[in-house]
Amino acid sequence: MAIEREKLEADVLIIGAGPAGLSCALHLANLIERHTKQNKSPALSAENIYVLEKGREIGSHQLSGAILDPSALGELVPGFEESAPLDTPVTVDAAYYFTETGARKLPFTPPPLRNHGNYVVSLNKLVKWLGGLVEKKGINLFTQFAGREPIYARDGIGGVITEDKGVDKNGRPKDNFTPGYELRAKVTVLAEGPRGSVAKELIGRLKLEGLNPQVYGIGIKELWEVQPGRSQTGYVAHTLGWPFGSHMYGGGWIYGLRDNRVSIGTVVGLEYKNPLFDPHEAFQRFKTHPFVKRILEGGKLVRYGAKTVPYGGWYSMPRPYFDGGLIIGDSASLLNSQRLKGIHTAIKSGMLAAETIYEALCASDTSAAKLAVYQQKIEQSWVKKELWAVRNFHQGFRHGLWRGLLYAGFQSVTGGRGLVDPLRTQPGYKDYRKLNRGQELVDQSGRFKGDGKLTFDRLTDVYHSGTRHDEDQPCHLRVIEPSICIERCIREYGNPCQYFCPAAVYEMATENGVPKLKINAANCVHCKTCDIADPYQVIQWVPPEGGGGPNYEGM
Ligand code: SF4
């Protein structure tokens, strides 16, 4: 039965209230304010900008390392230092190579990891602050709403349909059923972060893929309150080596925040070979390294989170414009994987998108030809300069750490060109080696449990992510061909979803002696790893009912 939906029309609809989406909204409102003061036509209003955020509050799904390069924020909000919640300026930089028990400090910190002039921030707090500035401009910010599916129009997008609310787990309407809205806009901006569900569909359907497929890493982070004297405010350390083998692309970080809090985490490329590798366990083991343990011992875990990171860079950038739409921030592959930074490029891309949209609205032309100016603006800005210099960086590590470092050396003296340009890559899930085992389930009894003080199992960590979903709703993790899991994946890969998911969502169980995939969707922290790393690409992450998911307060 066709659902009758309420229709709303806006000039601009932004999907996702992260740094990119909010910067786009704020900058556009500033341009409209100036336009109105100068009595220019056509009449434009910030009230015709809508922003959708699937989290229960602005910032609740925002997770990052997070070190902020303030260059773009200074352009967006001059004098931001006076009001932005910047936890602390970076005071000390260090880089280490870890073996299982040792830590060798590099004689100098490699330039990409130098952070003087940058800030350690809580992305959650920074985004909340930006959200406040956006609201003051009269922009309509809707929390607890996700863009569920694109509305196709011309050769692009004409808006989105938001998710239906009040549907039970069998797909039947409950007493509180509210159909999703049909939100139409002259320009729809996709700012969903890495592996956005609307962006994924659109990029595939409109064939917008870049030269290389997108490749990702998974970052896992905990926030700790440590004993006084164990950490230094503004201390920033990055590590290479253990617990990741030299055949993997991975590393760790330790950032000292104010009030004896420490941000600690690891990030590993989702292109490892062993399908039974467990990124969450690797992170827990990282904390047992003597160097890290010394800092954390006696402290307490405050918050946990996980998120994917787009590593592909310039050559994985999809065409970011089409009829009626633009792609910005992480969704557009604008993260600098060498510097491990994407907040500043996300902000800048949001601003460049805002300028493009403003010109398009003034010209009453939102066709792809007009919006193509966005790509030109990126190419003429420092964003291209920064990303072009590292365009082959991540691909160089496909065959291991040492070869990657060698490639990186050549790239640094050739302006990013290196030995081969462009260096091609393939989606990370294609790198799994087959196990070719029997038809029985992999025994889970020896899985890592943690000691409950320094190290934790995944469920304890999920508890600390503040994750909450209404359990009586359709599963937002769609397995398109469930028979593959029990007929092929068991044998070929040992069901890696049980390992790569950092929230213990996927569980292989038996029912009447027959293997069955159980999905604990309520645990999901929205990292999107399953959508990316499933070897058969049969898992599809779609937004659950708005307001569900983690609450990354202070992260
Ligand atoms: Fe991440 Fe998928 Fe697990 Fe959710 S179910 S936490 S998106 S891997």
XYZ file of C-alpha atoms and ligand atoms in Angstrom:
563
model
C 0.000 0.000 0.000
C 1.360 3.422 -0.952
C 2.052 5.585 2.097
C 0.689 9.111 2.126
C 3.604 11.337 3.080
C 3.723 14.925 4.208
C 5.723 16.973 1.702
C 8.067 19.781 2.635
C 10.075 21.919 0.249
C 13.318 23.694 0.969
C 15.914 25.518 -1.041
C 18.695 23.436 0.442
C 18.574 20.139 2.293
C 21.713 18.930 4.081
C 21.880 15.273 5.132
C 24.130 14.989 8.159
C 25.029 17.519 10.853
C 28.727 16.824 11.178
C 31.517 19.374 10.606
C 30.949 19.396 6.821
C 27.147 19.698 6.870
C 27.024 22.339 9.594
C 29.797 24.398 7.975
C 27.899 24.333 4.711
C 24.713 25.514 6.469
C 26.454 28.246 8.467
C 28.473 29.645 5.571
C 25.418 29.652 3.311
C 23.411 31.496 5.964
C 26.212 34.090 6.199
C 26.158 34.554 2.415
C 22.367 34.895 2.447
C 22.585 37.452 5.272
C 24.960 39.597 3.202
C 22.787 39.106 0.111
C 19.687 40.295 2.006
C 21.494 43.323 3.472
C 22.489 44.340 -0.047
C 18.849 43.988 -1.221
C 19.836 41.563 -3.946
C 17.341 39.368 -5.725
C 16.051 36.721 -5.696
C 14.966 36.841 -2.059
C 16.731 34.102 -0.097
C 16.239 33.022 3.481
C 18.222 30.849 5.897
C 14.854 29.435 6.974
C 14.792 27.582 3.664
C 17.844 25.552 4.655
C 17.038 22.223 6.329
C 19.599 20.031 8.056
C 18.830 16.416 9.032
C 20.701 14.620 11.813
C 19.979 10.979 12.671
C 21.466 11.209 16.185
C 19.346 11.968 19.214
C 21.164 15.303 19.612
C 23.559 17.330 17.518
C 26.999 15.776 17.995
C 25.859 12.496 19.490
C 27.192 10.480 16.523
C 30.394 12.492 16.144
C 33.580 10.588 16.809
C 37.131 11.349 15.836
C 40.688 11.194 17.225
C 40.360 14.262 17.303
C 43.077 16.748 16.500
C 41.833 19.874 14.844
C 43.870 21.805 12.301
C 42.115 25.143 12.857
C 42.824 26.646 9.411
C 39.326 26.146 7.973
C 37.518 26.917 11.218
C 39.291 30.290 11.230
C 37.840 30.988 7.779
C 34.341 29.921 8.827
C 34.196 31.569 12.253
C 36.831 34.319 12.561
C 37.857 34.644 16.221
C 36.600 31.100 16.962
C 39.187 30.780 19.760
C 37.009 32.920 22.012
C 33.966 30.693 22.001
C 34.781 27.285 20.467
C 35.186 24.385 22.911
C 38.850 23.660 22.127
C 39.992 21.289 24.821
C 43.680 22.083 24.669
C 46.397 23.246 22.271
C 48.921 20.538 21.384
C 52.026 21.037 23.525
C 54.142 17.928 22.865
C 54.451 15.743 19.749
C 55.982 12.291 19.717
C 56.058 9.219 17.466
C 56.959 5.681 18.578
C 57.571 2.318 17.047
C 56.101 -0.415 19.272
C 57.279 -3.983 19.638
C 55.299 -6.223 21.981
C 57.131 -4.950 25.046
C 59.279 -2.074 23.838
C 58.686 1.458 22.568
C 61.318 3.143 20.446
C 60.857 6.886 20.133
C 61.599 8.136 16.629
C 64.446 10.678 16.711
C 62.133 13.222 15.163
C 58.388 13.410 14.633
C 57.615 12.955 10.901
C 56.258 16.257 9.494
C 52.729 14.897 8.790
C 52.383 13.973 12.465
C 53.567 17.331 13.815
C 50.720 19.085 15.516
C 52.005 22.345 16.904
C 49.355 25.002 16.291
C 46.602 22.370 16.368
C 44.133 21.526 19.127
C 43.012 18.335 20.788
C 39.236 18.606 20.780
C 36.109 16.673 21.533
C 34.393 16.478 18.141
C 31.099 15.944 19.923
C 31.481 19.287 21.749
C 32.828 21.134 18.716
C 29.902 20.003 16.573
C 27.380 20.898 19.286
C 28.863 24.382 19.367
C 28.685 24.673 15.572
C 25.075 23.438 15.733
C 24.270 26.287 18.143
C 25.682 28.850 15.671
C 23.637 27.289 12.881
C 20.413 27.413 14.892
C 20.977 31.078 15.725
C 20.882 31.824 11.985
C 17.307 30.529 11.744
C 18.250 27.348 9.880
C 15.930 24.369 10.499
C 17.919 21.673 12.217
C 15.992 18.413 12.625
C 17.555 15.876 14.964
C 16.382 12.243 15.092
C 15.705 12.232 11.354
C 17.708 10.352 8.761
C 17.639 10.513 5.000
C 16.389 6.988 4.264
C 16.223 7.080 0.471
C 16.984 9.565 -2.262
C 14.257 11.039 -4.433
C 15.640 10.845 -7.945
C 15.000 13.834 -10.178
C 16.510 14.864 -13.513
C 19.906 13.074 -13.662
C 20.435 13.490 -9.954
C 18.580 14.064 -6.728
C 15.486 16.066 -5.790
C 15.503 15.439 -2.019
C 15.093 12.482 0.327
C 12.437 10.512 2.122
C 13.046 10.258 5.850
C 12.522 7.010 7.726
C 9.058 5.920 8.841
C 8.743 6.023 12.621
C 6.745 3.625 14.764
C 7.152 0.441 12.703
C 7.520 -2.871 14.558
C 10.197 -5.467 13.928
C 7.947 -7.307 11.477
C 7.378 -4.163 9.447
C 3.865 -3.523 10.796
C 2.796 -0.023 11.891
C 2.551 0.490 15.660
C 0.123 2.878 17.413
C 2.663 5.690 17.120
C 3.283 5.131 13.395
C 4.347 8.316 11.593
C 5.213 8.123 7.908
C 8.550 9.609 6.846
C 8.507 13.023 5.215
C 9.066 13.658 1.563
C 11.620 16.441 1.711
C 12.249 18.079 -1.616
C 14.945 20.662 -2.261
C 16.545 22.587 -5.091
C 19.906 21.344 -3.821
C 20.506 18.297 -1.611
C 23.910 18.077 0.070
C 25.195 14.677 1.172
C 27.276 15.107 4.312
C 26.731 11.691 5.851
C 30.354 10.953 6.767
C 32.134 7.786 5.622
C 30.017 5.280 3.649
C 26.829 7.327 3.785
C 23.859 5.178 2.833
C 22.259 7.754 0.507
C 25.652 8.659 -1.003
C 26.454 4.974 -1.555
C 23.235 4.434 -3.472
C 23.635 7.585 -5.516
C 27.305 7.059 -6.334
C 26.478 3.564 -7.587
C 23.377 4.512 -9.545
C 24.784 7.657 -11.166
C 28.204 6.019 -11.696
C 30.091 8.725 -9.841
C 32.966 6.528 -8.593
C 36.466 7.962 -8.603
C 39.506 6.449 -10.277
C 40.104 4.090 -7.343
C 37.412 2.434 -5.236
C 37.092 3.879 -1.750
C 39.114 2.094 0.940
C 38.587 2.472 4.671
C 40.073 2.007 8.086
C 38.280 1.352 11.352
C 39.116 3.584 14.286
C 38.334 2.377 17.806
C 38.599 4.786 20.681
C 38.177 5.017 24.429
C 38.126 8.076 26.604
C 39.731 7.571 30.025
C 39.996 9.477 33.256
C 43.478 8.712 34.551
C 45.278 9.177 37.853
C 46.733 12.691 38.346
C 50.260 12.926 36.959
C 49.833 10.082 34.449
C 49.185 12.293 31.438
C 50.125 15.724 30.262
C 47.548 18.130 28.851
C 48.246 18.668 25.143
C 50.469 15.580 24.831
C 50.108 13.870 21.457
C 51.749 10.534 20.627
C 51.275 8.348 17.568
C 52.489 4.776 17.367
C 53.345 2.327 14.620
C 54.010 -1.399 14.903
C 52.586 -3.757 17.537
C 49.814 -4.928 17.888
C 49.601 -4.676 14.106
C 51.926 -6.796 12.021
C 54.149 -5.204 9.373
C 51.749 -6.597 6.731
C 48.973 -4.352 8.080
C 48.249 -0.647 7.893
C 47.603 0.306 11.470
C 48.698 2.456 14.370
C 47.663 3.952 17.662
C 47.319 7.287 19.400
C 47.412 8.738 22.891
C 46.212 12.308 23.371
C 46.285 14.093 26.728
C 43.209 16.248 27.399
C 42.372 18.574 30.241
C 41.277 17.319 33.679
C 43.321 14.083 33.530
C 41.391 12.710 30.582
C 43.111 10.745 27.845
C 41.882 9.860 24.357
C 43.316 6.553 23.302
C 42.720 4.547 20.172
C 43.873 2.518 17.219
C 43.027 2.643 13.557
C 43.606 -0.188 11.111
C 43.030 -0.441 7.361
C 40.071 -2.651 6.433
C 42.196 -4.517 3.918
C 43.883 -7.063 6.162
C 44.218 -10.642 4.997
C 43.134 -12.720 7.987
C 39.312 -12.771 8.018
C 39.364 -13.730 11.706
C 41.337 -10.638 12.716
C 39.490 -8.694 15.403
C 40.166 -4.907 15.392
C 38.511 -4.490 18.805
C 40.746 -7.113 20.376
C 43.822 -5.509 18.775
C 42.856 -2.208 20.407
C 42.401 -3.878 23.794
C 45.842 -5.492 23.465
C 47.323 -2.103 22.557
C 46.329 -0.907 26.031
C 48.350 -3.717 27.649
C 51.593 -2.417 26.133
C 53.796 -1.245 29.049
C 53.989 2.271 27.576
C 50.197 2.626 27.417
C 49.400 0.641 30.536
C 51.544 2.998 32.630
C 49.258 5.865 31.639
C 45.933 4.071 32.097
C 46.534 1.903 35.161
C 44.336 2.955 38.068
C 42.171 5.085 35.797
C 38.682 4.455 34.550
C 36.990 4.054 31.211
C 34.567 6.898 30.486
C 33.382 6.422 26.915
C 33.837 4.090 23.939
C 33.239 4.467 20.223
C 34.126 3.183 16.775
C 33.928 4.687 13.335
C 35.280 4.101 9.865
C 37.662 6.474 8.128
C 37.855 6.969 4.330
C 41.507 6.453 3.387
C 41.296 6.576 -0.398
C 42.025 10.297 -0.783
C 42.069 12.207 -4.047
C 41.934 9.249 -6.423
C 38.902 7.780 -4.621
C 36.917 11.007 -4.735
C 33.560 10.438 -6.437
C 32.317 13.091 -8.851
C 30.937 15.361 -6.127
C 28.221 17.144 -8.120
C 25.177 16.104 -10.129
C 21.777 17.556 -10.937
C 20.417 19.027 -7.700
C 23.150 17.710 -5.424
C 26.651 17.844 -3.968
C 28.776 15.519 -1.840
C 31.008 16.986 0.870
C 33.401 15.999 3.690
C 34.239 12.355 4.382
C 31.454 11.247 2.016
C 33.492 12.913 -0.745
C 36.796 11.258 0.305
C 38.395 14.478 1.500
C 40.323 13.103 4.482
C 44.107 13.415 4.490
C 45.134 9.881 5.468
C 48.789 10.803 5.891
C 48.021 13.477 8.492
C 45.074 11.468 9.894
C 42.970 14.610 9.618
C 39.684 15.352 7.937
C 37.828 17.891 10.092
C 39.513 20.885 8.447
C 38.921 19.587 4.901
C 35.326 18.716 5.802
C 34.730 22.289 7.011
C 36.353 23.784 3.924
C 34.400 21.537 1.542
C 31.184 22.584 3.300
C 32.102 26.237 2.747
C 32.952 25.703 -0.921
C 29.669 23.843 -1.386
C 27.825 26.761 0.270
C 29.416 29.261 -2.154
C 28.472 27.047 -5.104
C 24.892 26.675 -3.882
C 24.557 30.404 -3.262
C 25.631 31.153 -6.851
C 23.284 28.439 -8.165
C 20.289 29.777 -6.211
C 21.006 33.315 -7.417
C 21.097 32.050 -11.005
C 18.030 29.794 -10.469
C 20.085 26.984 -11.970
C 20.872 23.894 -9.905
C 21.832 21.635 -12.788
C 24.977 19.517 -12.731
C 26.593 21.953 -15.165
C 26.123 24.835 -12.704
C 27.037 22.812 -9.590
C 30.233 21.569 -11.286
C 31.739 24.836 -10.035
C 32.059 23.070 -6.660
C 34.705 20.727 -8.044
C 36.547 23.673 -9.611
C 36.484 25.460 -6.271
C 37.975 22.404 -4.557
C 40.661 22.193 -7.225
C 41.572 25.858 -6.810
C 41.671 25.694 -3.001
C 44.244 24.438 -0.520
C 42.172 21.252 -0.201
C 43.451 19.984 -3.550
C 46.992 21.137 -2.803
C 46.974 19.209 0.460
C 45.330 16.054 -0.893
C 47.237 16.019 -4.176
C 50.552 15.806 -2.301
C 49.380 12.568 -0.641
C 47.319 11.153 -3.515
C 49.219 7.847 -3.555
C 50.013 7.619 0.152
C 47.602 4.998 1.421
C 47.807 2.815 -1.700
C 51.579 2.536 -1.134
C 50.927 0.505 2.034
C 48.871 -2.195 0.309
C 51.853 -4.525 0.356
C 52.974 -3.868 3.900
C 54.456 -1.277 6.206
C 58.063 -1.278 4.981
C 57.232 -1.012 1.310
C 54.698 1.665 2.179
C 57.285 3.721 4.041
C 59.647 3.408 1.089
C 56.936 4.577 -1.311
C 56.052 7.420 1.059
C 59.708 8.524 0.967
C 59.675 8.706 -2.851
C 56.330 10.480 -2.792
C 57.607 13.117 -0.387
C 60.401 14.140 -2.787
C 58.244 14.011 -5.933
C 55.253 16.031 -4.746
C 53.135 12.909 -4.210
C 53.912 11.229 -7.547
C 56.214 8.515 -6.186
C 57.275 5.572 -8.345
C 53.879 4.958 -9.947
C 51.129 7.519 -10.390
C 48.272 6.803 -10.006
C 48.794 3.820 -7.730
C 45.728 1.657 -8.191
C 43.962 -0.244 -5.465
C 40.975 -2.501 -4.916
C 38.231 -2.650 -2.257
C 39.689 -3.946 1.010
C 37.318 -6.922 1.357
C 38.957 -8.449 -1.734
C 42.178 -8.849 0.245
C 40.830 -11.522 2.624
C 42.582 -14.825 2.198
C 40.245 -17.803 2.029
C 40.391 -20.227 4.944
C 38.854 -23.168 3.101
C 37.723 -24.828 6.293
C 34.866 -27.217 7.093
C 31.179 -26.479 7.432
C 31.274 -26.165 11.249
C 31.133 -22.799 13.036
C 34.389 -21.256 14.292
C 34.668 -21.973 18.021
C 34.122 -18.715 19.909
C 34.951 -19.981 23.403
C 38.476 -18.521 23.381
C 37.389 -15.007 22.403
C 39.040 -12.104 24.194
C 37.185 -11.141 27.375
C 39.405 -8.527 28.980
C 40.206 -8.136 32.665
C 37.410 -5.630 33.330
C 39.910 -3.000 34.526
C 42.275 -2.181 31.707
C 40.749 -4.262 28.942
C 37.125 -4.991 28.136
C 34.952 -7.211 26.024
C 32.865 -5.652 23.297
C 29.601 -5.592 25.243
C 31.168 -3.677 28.128
C 32.531 -1.208 25.621
C 29.161 -0.871 23.860
C 27.631 -0.034 27.243
C 30.107 2.860 27.455
C 29.123 4.153 24.025
C 25.679 5.161 25.298
C 24.116 3.206 22.424
C 20.345 2.881 22.469
C 17.857 1.649 19.859
C 14.195 0.768 20.116
C 14.389 -3.031 19.781
C 10.925 -3.284 18.226
C 11.789 -1.896 14.806
C 12.841 -3.489 11.513
C 16.482 -4.593 11.551
C 18.609 -1.825 10.050
C 21.301 -4.314 9.047
C 19.916 -5.993 5.973
C 21.534 -9.211 4.887
C 20.477 -9.459 1.283
C 21.346 -13.150 0.806
C 21.402 -14.828 4.253
C 22.048 -18.243 2.703
C 25.578 -17.119 1.772
C 26.448 -16.776 5.484
C 25.672 -20.398 6.288
C 26.517 -22.058 3.019
C 29.660 -20.313 1.800
C 30.987 -17.832 4.318
C 31.389 -20.412 7.094
C 33.655 -22.456 4.847
C 35.455 -19.749 2.953
C 36.032 -17.062 5.586
C 34.717 -18.292 8.958
C 32.075 -15.516 9.127
C 34.297 -12.448 9.638
C 31.302 -10.298 10.671
C 31.705 -11.900 14.110
C 35.203 -10.377 14.262
C 35.234 -7.044 12.437
C 32.123 -5.650 14.151
C 33.336 -3.711 17.209
C 29.945 -3.962 18.904
C 29.232 -7.723 18.929
C 26.244 -7.318 16.641
C 26.801 -10.450 14.545
C 26.724 -13.879 16.124
C 26.678 -17.270 14.432
C 24.489 -19.609 16.444
C 22.788 -22.927 15.803
C 19.054 -23.558 15.774
C 18.050 -27.218 15.816
C 21.604 -28.035 14.811
C 21.513 -25.705 11.797
C 23.820 -22.633 11.690
C 22.007 -19.319 11.774
C 23.157 -15.704 11.760
C 21.840 -13.760 14.738
C 21.908 -9.959 14.502
C 21.899 -7.966 17.752
C 21.069 -4.728 15.949
C 20.427 -2.768 19.150
C 24.198 -2.834 19.876
C 25.140 -1.121 16.618
C 27.380 1.938 17.023
C 26.868 2.966 13.385
C 30.512 2.525 12.364
C 29.506 1.040 8.937
C 32.309 -1.540 9.017
C 29.938 -4.396 8.113
C 28.681 -2.565 5.038
C 32.310 -2.138 3.953
C 34.145 -5.271 5.074
C 31.693 -8.079 4.358
C 33.466 -10.345 1.816
C 30.317 -10.899 -0.274
C 28.944 -7.354 0.085
C 25.568 -8.694 1.147
C 25.269 -6.577 4.314
C 23.538 -3.290 3.798
C 23.509 -0.730 6.612
C 20.455 1.543 6.482
C 19.574 4.199 9.066
C 17.469 2.860 11.930
C 14.667 4.946 13.409
C 16.069 8.430 14.085
C 17.489 9.030 17.542
C 18.913 5.498 17.806
C 22.622 4.790 17.988
C 25.512 5.907 20.154
C 25.824 8.957 22.312
C 29.438 10.095 22.012
C 29.230 12.723 24.714
C 32.614 14.342 25.292
C 34.325 12.126 22.663
Fe 29.479 -1.234 12.881
Fe 27.959 -2.842 11.369
Fe 28.682 -3.564 13.830
Fe 26.902 -1.585 13.459
S 26.660 -3.723 12.922
S 28.617 -1.589 14.889
S 27.708 -0.641 11.615
S 30.030 -3.262 12.099
